[in-house]
Each structure stands twice: as C-alpha cells, then as structure tokens.
Amino acid sequence: MKKTKLLAAIGGLGLAVLAVFLIAADHIDAPAVAGTTSDIADLYAFEGDNPNNTVLIATLQGPLEPGNVTNNAQFDEDVLVEFNIDRTGDFVEDLVIQAIKRGDSMYFFGPVGPTQTGLSSIVETSVAPVAVKISTSADVQTATSNGMTFFAGPRRDAFFFDFNRFNMVASGSVAPEGFLPPGQADDFFDNLNVLAIVVEVPNSLLGTAPTHVAVAAGLFPPGALPNAYNVWVSTKRKQ
C-alpha cells in the first residue's frame, strides 16, 4: 500500500484506559465533519475478557437507522482511523493502530511508533498489515494476528442517552426533577446503528502504562489509581 499523507479531519476523544468500561461520546457534535464519513460517534476502551488485553473500539457515522440506511453505509477509503496510545504521560502518541479500507476489507497497521505525530499521519506501511473482510449485518468476520483480534462493520450503537429528557432538563421544563433513573429513561439510541472498528490488543504490545493522569495531577495520592494508558481516536482524510 502506498504511503499517503493524511490530515486530521477531527481531533479525537481522550480517555485514560483503566480496568473498567470507559467511553467518550461525540455523535454529530463536530460541525466540520457532522454527517460525513469521518464523523466519530464514540471511543470505547476497556479491559478484555483476558485481563491482559485492552479492547479499543471506534464507532463512526452514527446514528444510522436500521435497514437500508445501515446496509448502505460504507467506510471511506480516503479516511484513516487512528487509535493513539500515550504510554509516557505527555499526551503525545507513542504508538498508533491504524485502520483504512481497501476494497471489501479493512487493513490494520500497528501498534507501531508513528512516523508523524499530531494532526498529520502517514500510513505505517513499514509494518505488515492485517486485513479483515468488512462484515455485514448478516455475515460477521474477524481476523487474528500476533495475539490481536480485529473487526470492522455495522454494529448496534451501544451509547445510552435520553436525548428528549436532556432537552427538557436543558430548557428547565422538568427542573428540579432532572434525569430519570435507567429503568424509566428513554434511550434515544435504542435500535440505531454505527459502523464500528474494533481491536483487541495484548498489553504486552503496548508497553508499560504511565502513572494515571489524575495521580500525576495530584488529585489522588500515589498508588491510589492504577497506571493507565492515555488513548484517543482520530479520523484523518487523504489530502
């Protein structure tokens, strides 16, 4: 695959990866890319079933209606999706895992030290890619290599948000009652879909995690929280 320079279409969403389930949400919030093939919906990062692994998930182009809207949604060959991992605590990516579509497959590169950091990237073809056929709603495909597992395709949107209630709270029409408990809340994203890119990676390939950012900032005493990678995702469009 030819090396191609790509520029950031959206900055990304930051997380400290702990042994718990964490998300950062963005659905159609970025005006420059809302409704485009580079629009990030969510970043998920959590401990795998194997506690020595970390699972990274980027979802795009949501929310998608079920049926033809989801079936017709496509990853863009001009958009690179990049998981960025900081393992020194300076919030600069030390490793990247890249995903880019070619034909009916998603090609993954990394984890590898990036040639460039920040808003510009080069597809890291110095490492051998792993290809997985892009799944459909009826045909789920995965690929494994070097202890890693890869997936790309449509998935149910896992984000939960009572959007209608949020608008009521924001307008003050239900104050001071506020939000409803989970059993009574109406999930706006129920039955909506996204395009998902999933990587499960052994922590041994990521290296030692830095001191948790909250500990480093003095918000917690040393040792109060486990070390944690800083992770964010970005989409970068070919220029």
Short mmCIF file of C-alpha atoms in Angstrom, two decimals, residues 36-220:
data_model
loop_
_atom_site.label_atom_id
_atom_site.label_comp_id
_atom_site.label_asym_id
_atom_site.label_seq_id
_atom_site.Cartn_x
_atom_site.Cartn_y
_atom_site.Cartn_z
CA THR A 36 -19.66 12.79 6.88
CA THR A 37 -17.76 9.51 6.63
CA SER A 38 -15.11 10.82 9.06
CA ASP A 39 -17.57 11.68 11.84
CA ILE A 40 -16.66 9.91 15.09
CA ALA A 41 -19.55 8.72 17.23
CA ASP A 42 -17.76 7.13 20.21
CA LEU A 43 -14.50 5.80 21.53
CA TYR A 44 -14.65 2.82 23.89
CA ALA A 45 -11.64 1.43 25.75
CA PHE A 46 -11.82 -1.34 28.34
CA GLU A 47 -10.19 -4.45 29.70
CA GLY A 48 -10.83 -7.54 27.60
CA ASP A 49 -12.19 -10.89 28.78
CA ASN A 50 -8.50 -11.66 29.09
CA PRO A 51 -7.38 -9.08 31.70
CA ASN A 52 -4.02 -8.86 29.96
CA ASN A 53 -5.68 -7.40 26.86
CA THR A 54 -7.17 -3.99 26.08
CA VAL A 55 -10.12 -3.55 23.71
CA LEU A 56 -10.31 -0.38 21.60
CA ILE A 57 -13.46 0.50 19.67
CA ALA A 58 -14.11 3.47 17.39
CA THR A 59 -17.64 3.97 16.06
CA LEU A 60 -18.38 6.21 13.07
CA GLN A 61 -21.22 7.74 11.08
CA GLY A 62 -23.87 7.26 13.76
CA PRO A 63 -26.67 7.24 14.38
CA LEU A 64 -27.75 5.04 11.45
CA GLU A 65 -31.32 3.86 11.01
CA PRO A 66 -31.69 0.07 10.71
CA GLY A 67 -32.36 -1.50 7.34
CA ASN A 68 -31.17 0.11 4.11
CA VAL A 69 -29.50 3.09 5.81
CA THR A 70 -27.22 0.77 7.78
CA ASN A 71 -26.81 -1.71 4.93
CA ASN A 72 -25.74 1.07 2.55
CA ALA A 73 -23.34 2.78 4.96
CA GLN A 74 -19.72 2.39 3.87
CA PHE A 75 -16.31 3.06 5.33
CA ASP A 76 -14.43 5.66 3.27
CA GLU A 77 -11.17 4.65 1.54
CA ASP A 78 -9.93 8.24 1.92
CA VAL A 79 -10.35 8.24 5.72
CA LEU A 80 -7.74 6.80 8.06
CA VAL A 81 -8.95 5.85 11.55
CA GLU A 82 -6.15 6.04 14.09
CA PHE A 83 -6.07 4.84 17.69
CA ASN A 84 -3.41 6.87 19.53
CA ILE A 85 -1.72 5.48 22.64
CA ASP A 86 0.38 7.60 25.01
CA ARG A 87 2.46 5.44 27.34
CA THR A 88 4.68 8.16 28.83
CA GLY A 89 2.08 10.57 30.20
CA ASP A 90 2.95 13.53 27.94
CA PHE A 91 -0.24 13.26 25.83
CA VAL A 92 1.72 12.70 22.63
CA GLU A 93 1.10 9.41 20.85
CA ASP A 94 3.91 6.89 21.30
CA LEU A 95 2.08 4.15 19.41
CA VAL A 96 -0.69 4.11 16.83
CA ILE A 97 -3.01 1.44 15.50
CA GLN A 98 -4.29 2.48 12.08
CA ALA A 99 -7.25 1.22 10.09
CA ILE A 100 -8.03 2.05 6.46
CA LYS A 101 -10.41 0.49 3.97
CA ARG A 102 -9.31 -1.02 0.69
CA GLY A 103 -11.94 -2.78 -1.40
CA ASP A 104 -14.09 -5.05 0.76
CA SER A 105 -11.56 -5.24 3.61
CA MET A 106 -10.20 -3.12 6.45
CA TYR A 107 -6.41 -3.07 6.75
CA PHE A 108 -4.83 -2.60 10.18
CA PHE A 109 -1.28 -1.39 10.89
CA GLY A 110 0.38 -1.46 14.31
CA PRO A 111 0.76 -0.95 17.13
CA VAL A 112 3.77 0.94 15.82
CA GLY A 113 5.61 4.15 16.64
CA PRO A 114 4.21 6.85 14.33
CA THR A 115 6.30 8.50 11.65
CA GLN A 116 4.47 11.74 12.42
CA THR A 117 2.50 12.86 15.48
CA GLY A 118 -0.30 15.35 15.81
CA LEU A 119 -2.62 16.41 13.02
CA SER A 120 -0.80 14.72 10.14
CA SER A 121 -0.18 11.00 9.69
CA ILE A 122 1.40 8.60 7.23
CA VAL A 123 0.03 5.10 6.76
CA GLU A 124 2.64 3.00 8.55
CA THR A 125 3.38 0.50 5.79
CA SER A 126 6.75 -0.39 7.34
CA VAL A 127 4.80 -2.98 9.34
CA ALA A 128 2.86 -5.78 7.71
CA PRO A 129 -0.89 -5.08 7.67
CA VAL A 130 -3.60 -7.43 8.88
CA ALA A 131 -6.71 -7.49 6.70
CA VAL A 132 -10.21 -8.40 7.81
CA LYS A 133 -13.17 -8.57 5.46
CA ILE A 134 -15.68 -5.88 6.38
CA SER A 135 -18.68 -7.55 7.98
CA THR A 136 -22.30 -7.08 7.03
CA SER A 137 -25.29 -7.33 9.31
CA ALA A 138 -25.67 -10.98 8.31
CA ASP A 139 -22.01 -12.01 7.95
CA VAL A 140 -19.63 -11.31 10.85
CA GLN A 141 -15.92 -11.63 10.09
CA THR A 142 -12.91 -11.33 12.41
CA ALA A 143 -9.17 -11.74 11.93
CA THR A 144 -6.42 -12.59 14.39
CA SER A 145 -2.67 -11.98 14.29
CA ASN A 146 0.09 -11.74 16.91
CA GLY A 147 -2.43 -12.18 19.71
CA MET A 148 -4.63 -9.36 18.36
CA THR A 149 -8.22 -9.60 17.11
CA PHE A 150 -9.75 -7.26 14.51
CA PHE A 151 -13.28 -6.42 13.33
CA ALA A 152 -14.89 -3.80 11.09
CA GLY A 153 -18.57 -3.46 10.21
CA PRO A 154 -22.01 -2.32 11.36
CA ARG A 155 -22.98 -2.73 14.98
CA ARG A 156 -25.78 -1.65 17.30
CA ASP A 157 -24.97 1.72 18.87
CA ALA A 158 -24.02 0.96 22.47
CA PHE A 159 -24.28 4.56 23.66
CA PHE A 160 -27.19 5.24 26.04
CA PHE A 161 -28.69 8.71 26.23
CA ASP A 162 -32.18 10.04 26.98
CA PHE A 163 -31.96 12.88 24.45
CA ASN A 164 -35.55 14.06 24.84
CA ARG A 165 -35.18 14.26 28.61
CA PHE A 166 -31.88 16.08 28.18
CA ASN A 167 -33.63 18.76 26.13
CA MET A 168 -36.30 19.08 28.82
CA VAL A 169 -33.68 19.41 31.55
CA ALA A 170 -31.68 21.91 29.49
CA SER A 171 -34.79 24.04 28.94
CA GLY A 172 -35.68 23.94 32.63
CA SER A 173 -39.10 22.43 31.96
CA VAL A 174 -38.54 19.49 34.33
CA ALA A 175 -36.35 21.16 36.94
CA PRO A 176 -35.68 20.21 39.68
CA GLU A 177 -36.62 16.58 38.86
CA GLY A 178 -33.73 16.20 36.39
CA PHE A 179 -32.91 12.96 34.64
CA LEU A 180 -34.88 9.77 35.07
CA PRO A 181 -33.36 6.58 36.54
CA PRO A 182 -32.19 3.96 33.98
CA GLY A 183 -35.34 1.87 34.24
CA GLN A 184 -37.51 4.83 33.26
CA ALA A 185 -35.22 6.65 30.83
CA ASP A 186 -35.92 6.51 27.09
CA ASP A 187 -32.76 5.58 25.17
CA PHE A 188 -32.60 7.73 22.04
CA PHE A 189 -30.02 5.34 20.51
CA ASP A 190 -32.07 2.19 21.03
CA ASN A 191 -32.31 0.33 17.70
CA LEU A 192 -29.86 2.72 15.99
CA ASN A 193 -26.55 1.58 14.49
CA VAL A 194 -22.99 2.70 13.77
CA LEU A 195 -20.01 1.49 11.79
CA ALA A 196 -17.51 0.02 14.24
CA ILE A 197 -13.77 -0.67 14.14
CA VAL A 198 -12.59 -2.99 16.92
CA VAL A 199 -9.10 -4.03 18.00
CA GLU A 200 -8.25 -6.25 20.97
CA VAL A 201 -4.54 -5.96 21.73
CA PRO A 202 -2.31 -7.62 24.34
CA ASN A 203 -0.98 -5.07 26.81
CA SER A 204 2.47 -6.55 26.21
CA LEU A 205 2.40 -4.90 22.76
CA LEU A 206 1.58 -1.53 24.29
CA GLY A 207 4.38 -1.39 26.86
CA THR A 208 4.23 -0.11 30.43
CA ALA A 209 1.41 2.32 31.16
CA PRO A 210 2.24 5.69 32.74
CA THR A 211 1.08 7.00 36.11
CA HIS A 212 -2.64 7.72 35.96
CA VAL A 213 -3.25 11.31 34.88
CA ALA A 214 -5.33 12.07 37.99
CA VAL A 215 -2.50 10.86 40.24
CA ALA A 216 0.06 12.83 38.24
CA ALA A 217 -2.10 15.94 38.66
CA GLY A 218 -2.13 15.48 42.42
CA LEU A 219 -5.86 14.77 42.60
CA PHE A 220 -5.17 11.35 44.18
#
